[in-house]
């Protein structure tokens, strides 16, 4: 069976400005895909797209903002709208790793707004082209926190349990077509995630340094590329990735 060729395919990466998303952009470009790199921090995206005109398009996107997400496709230049794939990396745990009463409702709600509703919005914005063609690939970022719970993680874990259920349901919705739907469930990965959670770079570094084993963003990008380059008749529905030492 033939490996799926991503050359010249248009792939949106939502949450491309750092971590797993940024590593995925690099891997997709190396496969010859044309990549729309979307997130809130345009300076990061412009740096990623620099010297890659026609191959990498930076796009301002706030997945927690319904207007930003629903206008996303029409804000792309005409030649970029026929999206083959969408990798939804946008997510955070701002205010997390704290007991439930130690943050306010809005802080908690924003995790759900971004991780769950944001994922739903991005998928809705790209699905019409996929259904019109009868082909496409959506990849969501769940987490091992979507399989377990832990103290201080009730909301983040709830968000990733929701991503897992949503992604599984989505795959079943399109089971009568060549639209593939994959959930990637990473274990602890060294990115900007912990710094964004605490707003404190040295606390984040200490947290990662203490971990017995850690993944790198490229490890997760490799899992994403494995699913996206599988033969078109193969839907890799979930990939759970742990560091070897846990
Ligand atoms: P990261 O380095 O902090 O990257 C998060 C990305 O999400 C950034 O590009 C950020 O861009 C984007 N983002 C956050 N809020 C957004 C919004 N409202 N609109 C658009 N983009 C937004 O963290 P990461 O580890 O790569 O996280 C990527 C995904 O992997 C997340 O869904 C996370 O839950 C999941 N994950 C991470 C780990 C881990 O250990 N790191 C483990 C399991 C799962 P801007 O700030 O520029 O918007």
Short mmCIF file of C-alpha atoms and ligand atoms in Angstrom, two decimals:
data_model
loop_
_atom_site.label_atom_id
_atom_site.label_comp_id
_atom_site.label_asym_id
_atom_site.label_seq_id
_atom_site.Cartn_x
_atom_site.Cartn_y
_atom_site.Cartn_z
CA UNK A 1 0.00 0.00 0.00
CA UNK A 2 1.23 3.41 -0.91
CA UNK A 3 2.39 5.94 1.64
CA UNK A 4 0.16 9.03 1.43
CA UNK A 5 2.08 11.77 -0.37
CA UNK A 6 1.77 15.17 1.30
CA UNK A 7 3.67 16.98 -1.45
CA UNK A 8 1.80 20.17 -2.42
CA UNK A 9 -1.04 19.31 -0.05
CA UNK A 10 -2.26 22.27 2.00
CA UNK A 11 -2.17 21.62 5.74
CA UNK A 12 -3.30 24.00 8.47
CA UNK A 13 -1.47 23.83 11.79
CA UNK A 14 -3.46 25.66 14.47
CA UNK A 15 -1.15 26.48 17.37
CA UNK A 16 1.96 26.63 15.18
CA UNK A 17 3.91 29.31 17.04
CA UNK A 18 5.74 26.99 19.46
CA UNK A 19 6.21 23.46 20.73
CA UNK A 20 4.53 20.56 18.99
CA UNK A 21 2.83 22.78 16.39
CA UNK A 22 6.06 24.48 15.32
CA UNK A 23 7.85 21.11 15.07
CA UNK A 24 4.96 19.76 12.99
CA UNK A 25 5.21 22.71 10.59
CA UNK A 26 8.88 21.83 9.97
CA UNK A 27 8.11 18.17 9.34
CA UNK A 28 5.23 18.98 6.99
CA UNK A 29 7.39 21.42 5.01
CA UNK A 30 10.09 18.75 4.74
CA UNK A 31 7.42 16.47 3.18
CA UNK A 32 6.69 19.13 0.56
CA UNK A 33 3.34 20.18 2.05
CA UNK A 34 2.21 23.82 1.89
CA UNK A 35 1.59 24.83 5.47
CA UNK A 36 -0.70 27.46 6.96
CA UNK A 37 0.87 28.28 10.32
CA UNK A 38 -1.80 29.77 12.59
CA UNK A 39 -1.77 31.11 16.15
CA UNK A 40 -2.05 34.40 18.05
CA UNK A 41 1.67 35.37 18.08
CA UNK A 42 2.23 36.62 14.53
CA UNK A 43 5.91 37.47 15.14
CA UNK A 44 6.63 33.80 15.80
CA UNK A 45 4.70 32.69 12.72
CA UNK A 46 6.41 35.26 10.51
CA UNK A 47 9.79 33.96 11.69
CA UNK A 48 8.69 30.40 10.85
CA UNK A 49 7.49 31.43 7.37
CA UNK A 50 10.47 33.65 6.58
CA UNK A 51 12.19 32.72 3.30
CA UNK A 52 9.44 30.18 2.51
CA UNK A 53 7.03 32.16 0.33
CA UNK A 54 4.40 29.93 -1.26
CA UNK A 55 5.28 27.14 1.17
CA UNK A 56 4.42 28.56 4.58
CA UNK A 57 1.65 31.10 5.22
CA UNK A 58 1.41 32.79 8.62
CA UNK A 59 -2.18 33.36 9.76
CA UNK A 60 -3.46 35.17 12.83
CA UNK A 61 -5.86 32.91 14.71
CA UNK A 62 -7.41 32.90 18.16
CA UNK A 63 -9.33 29.64 18.50
CA UNK A 64 -11.08 30.95 21.61
CA UNK A 65 -12.66 33.69 19.46
CA UNK A 66 -15.55 32.41 17.31
CA UNK A 67 -15.16 35.24 14.75
CA UNK A 68 -11.44 34.68 14.34
CA UNK A 69 -12.03 30.99 13.68
CA UNK A 70 -15.10 31.24 11.46
CA UNK A 71 -13.41 33.88 9.27
CA UNK A 72 -10.18 31.87 9.08
CA UNK A 73 -10.67 30.28 5.65
CA UNK A 74 -11.90 33.48 3.98
CA UNK A 75 -8.88 35.32 5.41
CA UNK A 76 -6.59 32.92 3.53
CA UNK A 77 -5.54 33.87 -0.01
CA UNK A 78 -7.60 32.02 -2.66
CA UNK A 79 -4.78 29.61 -3.53
CA UNK A 80 -4.53 28.39 0.06
CA UNK A 81 -8.15 27.46 0.80
CA UNK A 82 -8.30 23.91 -0.51
CA UNK A 83 -7.14 22.49 2.79
CA UNK A 84 -6.23 18.80 2.81
CA UNK A 85 -5.32 18.52 6.48
CA UNK A 86 -5.69 20.30 9.80
CA UNK A 87 -3.53 19.63 12.84
CA UNK A 88 -5.08 21.24 15.90
CA UNK A 89 -2.32 21.89 18.42
CA UNK A 90 -3.77 25.08 19.98
CA UNK A 91 -4.17 24.46 23.68
CA UNK A 92 -3.09 25.54 27.13
CA UNK A 93 -3.37 24.91 30.85
CA UNK A 94 -3.07 28.52 32.05
CA UNK A 95 -3.72 28.59 35.78
CA UNK A 96 -3.61 24.80 35.96
CA UNK A 97 -1.79 22.32 38.23
CA UNK A 98 -3.74 23.87 41.09
CA UNK A 99 -6.55 22.66 43.32
CA UNK A 100 -9.97 23.59 41.94
CA UNK A 101 -10.66 26.41 44.45
CA UNK A 102 -7.30 28.06 43.71
CA UNK A 103 -8.35 29.65 40.41
CA UNK A 104 -11.49 31.49 39.35
CA UNK A 105 -14.18 30.19 37.06
CA UNK A 106 -13.05 32.31 34.09
CA UNK A 107 -9.50 30.93 34.27
CA UNK A 108 -10.84 27.39 34.28
CA UNK A 109 -13.41 28.13 31.58
CA UNK A 110 -10.73 29.48 29.25
CA UNK A 111 -8.97 26.11 29.25
CA UNK A 112 -12.20 24.49 28.05
CA UNK A 113 -12.86 27.37 25.65
CA UNK A 114 -9.48 26.93 23.97
CA UNK A 115 -8.83 23.21 24.18
CA UNK A 116 -12.35 21.94 23.53
CA UNK A 117 -14.39 24.66 21.83
CA UNK A 118 -11.32 25.91 19.95
CA UNK A 119 -10.69 22.43 18.54
CA UNK A 120 -14.34 22.09 17.54
CA UNK A 121 -14.29 25.52 15.84
CA UNK A 122 -11.16 24.78 13.81
CA UNK A 123 -12.56 21.45 12.67
CA UNK A 124 -15.86 23.07 11.67
CA UNK A 125 -14.04 25.77 9.71
CA UNK A 126 -12.09 23.28 7.58
CA UNK A 127 -14.52 20.38 7.17
CA UNK A 128 -16.65 21.71 4.29
CA UNK A 129 -13.80 21.53 1.76
CA UNK A 130 -13.03 18.02 2.96
CA UNK A 131 -16.62 16.82 2.63
CA UNK A 132 -16.88 18.46 -0.82
CA UNK A 133 -13.81 16.50 -1.99
CA UNK A 134 -14.58 13.40 0.08
CA UNK A 135 -10.98 13.36 1.37
CA UNK A 136 -8.98 15.05 4.08
CA UNK A 137 -7.32 14.52 7.42
CA UNK A 138 -7.99 16.07 10.83
CA UNK A 139 -5.49 15.54 13.63
CA UNK A 140 -6.32 16.66 17.15
CA UNK A 141 -4.00 16.94 20.13
CA UNK A 142 -5.39 15.07 23.08
CA UNK A 143 -3.12 14.05 25.92
CA UNK A 144 -2.45 11.16 28.26
CA UNK A 145 -4.46 13.46 30.58
CA UNK A 146 -7.42 12.46 28.44
CA UNK A 147 -6.99 8.90 29.72
CA UNK A 148 -6.31 9.59 33.41
CA UNK A 149 -6.89 12.27 36.04
CA UNK A 150 -4.51 13.69 38.66
CA UNK A 151 -4.67 16.22 41.52
CA UNK A 152 -4.60 19.79 40.22
CA UNK A 153 -5.60 18.68 36.74
CA UNK A 154 -9.36 18.38 36.91
CA UNK A 155 -10.09 20.99 34.23
CA UNK A 156 -7.22 20.24 31.85
CA UNK A 157 -7.96 16.56 32.15
CA UNK A 158 -11.66 17.20 31.52
CA UNK A 159 -10.73 19.19 28.41
CA UNK A 160 -8.61 16.35 27.04
CA UNK A 161 -11.22 13.71 27.87
CA UNK A 162 -13.60 15.87 25.80
CA UNK A 163 -11.10 16.10 22.92
CA UNK A 164 -10.84 12.30 22.97
CA UNK A 165 -14.62 11.80 22.78
CA UNK A 166 -15.03 14.53 20.15
CA UNK A 167 -12.28 13.12 17.95
CA UNK A 168 -13.60 9.58 18.16
CA UNK A 169 -17.11 10.75 17.29
CA UNK A 170 -15.80 12.85 14.41
CA UNK A 171 -14.02 9.85 12.92
CA UNK A 172 -17.27 7.89 13.02
CA UNK A 173 -19.20 10.77 11.40
CA UNK A 174 -16.97 10.54 8.30
CA UNK A 175 -16.56 6.80 8.21
CA UNK A 176 -18.37 6.67 4.85
CA UNK A 177 -15.68 8.81 3.17
CA UNK A 178 -11.90 9.08 2.81
CA UNK A 179 -11.75 11.75 5.51
CA UNK A 180 -9.41 10.50 8.22
CA UNK A 181 -9.48 11.61 11.84
CA UNK A 182 -6.62 11.00 14.26
CA UNK A 183 -6.03 11.85 17.91
CA UNK A 184 -2.45 12.15 19.19
CA UNK A 185 -2.10 11.67 22.95
CA UNK A 186 1.34 12.85 24.11
CA UNK A 187 2.89 12.28 27.49
CA UNK A 188 5.06 14.97 29.06
CA UNK A 189 6.80 16.92 26.30
CA UNK A 190 9.26 19.79 26.75
CA UNK A 191 7.60 22.80 25.09
CA UNK A 192 6.42 26.24 26.19
CA UNK A 193 3.36 24.60 27.72
CA UNK A 194 4.55 24.70 31.35
CA UNK A 195 5.78 28.28 31.01
CA UNK A 196 2.41 29.37 29.65
CA UNK A 197 0.68 27.50 32.48
CA UNK A 198 2.58 29.32 35.23
CA UNK A 199 3.79 32.44 33.41
CA UNK A 200 7.19 31.62 34.92
CA UNK A 201 10.03 30.27 32.77
CA UNK A 202 12.29 29.14 35.61
CA UNK A 203 9.48 27.25 37.35
CA UNK A 204 8.73 25.57 34.05
CA UNK A 205 12.39 24.62 33.49
CA UNK A 206 12.61 23.17 37.04
CA UNK A 207 9.42 21.17 36.39
CA UNK A 208 10.80 19.66 33.18
CA UNK A 209 14.26 19.09 34.69
CA UNK A 210 12.69 17.07 37.52
CA UNK A 211 10.78 14.76 35.17
CA UNK A 212 12.31 11.24 34.91
CA UNK A 213 11.62 11.15 31.19
CA UNK A 214 10.56 13.75 28.67
CA UNK A 215 9.52 13.80 25.05
CA UNK A 216 10.65 16.42 22.56
CA UNK A 217 8.19 18.22 20.25
CA UNK A 218 9.82 16.42 17.28
CA UNK A 219 8.80 13.06 18.79
CA UNK A 220 5.17 14.10 18.64
CA UNK A 221 5.56 15.63 15.18
CA UNK A 222 6.87 12.22 14.05
CA UNK A 223 3.73 10.53 15.39
CA UNK A 224 1.57 13.09 13.56
CA UNK A 225 3.48 12.52 10.31
CA UNK A 226 3.17 8.74 10.73
CA UNK A 227 -0.61 9.06 10.80
CA UNK A 228 -0.75 11.60 7.97
CA UNK A 229 1.47 9.61 5.62
CA UNK A 230 -0.21 6.25 6.25
CA UNK A 231 -1.91 4.82 3.13
CA UNK A 232 -5.22 6.57 2.50
CA UNK A 233 -7.17 3.40 3.33
CA UNK A 234 -5.61 3.40 6.83
CA UNK A 235 -7.01 5.65 9.57
CA UNK A 236 -4.59 5.71 12.48
CA UNK A 237 -7.24 6.65 15.02
CA UNK A 238 -5.10 7.19 18.14
CA UNK A 239 -1.43 7.32 19.01
CA UNK A 240 -0.44 7.40 22.69
CA UNK A 241 3.19 8.44 23.19
CA UNK A 242 5.02 8.15 26.53
CA UNK A 243 8.64 8.83 27.36
CA UNK A 244 10.40 5.51 27.93
CA UNK A 245 11.27 6.50 31.52
CA UNK A 246 8.23 7.64 33.48
P1 LIG B 1 3.06 25.21 23.61
O1 LIG B 1 4.49 25.19 23.22
O2 LIG B 1 2.64 26.11 24.73
O3 LIG B 1 2.18 25.50 22.32
C1 LIG B 1 0.81 25.80 22.42
C2 LIG B 1 0.36 26.40 21.11
O4 LIG B 1 -1.05 26.67 21.21
C3 LIG B 1 1.05 27.71 20.79
O5 LIG B 1 1.37 27.76 19.42
C4 LIG B 1 -0.01 28.76 21.12
O6 LIG B 1 0.14 29.88 20.26
C5 LIG B 1 -1.28 27.99 20.75
N1 LIG B 1 -2.47 28.56 21.37
C6 LIG B 1 -2.80 28.63 22.68
N2 LIG B 1 -3.97 29.28 22.82
C7 LIG B 1 -4.39 29.61 21.57
C8 LIG B 1 -5.50 30.30 21.03
N3 LIG B 1 -6.48 30.79 21.84
N4 LIG B 1 -5.61 30.45 19.70
C9 LIG B 1 -4.65 29.97 18.87
N5 LIG B 1 -3.58 29.31 19.31
C10 LIG B 1 -3.43 29.14 20.64
O7 LIG B 1 2.57 23.76 24.06
P2 LIG B 1 2.57 22.33 23.33
O8 LIG B 1 3.04 21.37 24.34
O9 LIG B 1 3.22 22.37 22.02
O10 LIG B 1 1.00 22.11 23.18
C11 LIG B 1 0.39 21.72 21.97
C12 LIG B 1 -0.79 20.80 22.28
O11 LIG B 1 -0.28 19.58 22.83
C13 LIG B 1 -1.77 21.36 23.31
O12 LIG B 1 -3.08 21.02 22.91
C14 LIG B 1 -1.44 20.58 24.57
O13 LIG B 1 -2.55 20.46 25.43
C15 LIG B 1 -1.02 19.24 23.99
N6 LIG B 1 -0.19 18.43 24.88
C16 LIG B 1 1.00 18.91 25.37
C17 LIG B 1 1.74 18.10 26.24
C18 LIG B 1 3.05 18.57 26.83
O14 LIG B 1 3.54 17.91 27.77
N7 LIG B 1 3.66 19.62 26.35
C19 LIG B 1 1.28 16.82 26.58
C20 LIG B 1 0.08 16.40 26.05
C21 LIG B 1 -0.65 17.18 25.20
P3 LIG B 1 -0.13 31.42 20.63
O15 LIG B 1 0.13 31.59 22.09
O16 LIG B 1 0.82 32.16 19.74
O17 LIG B 1 -1.56 31.64 20.24
#
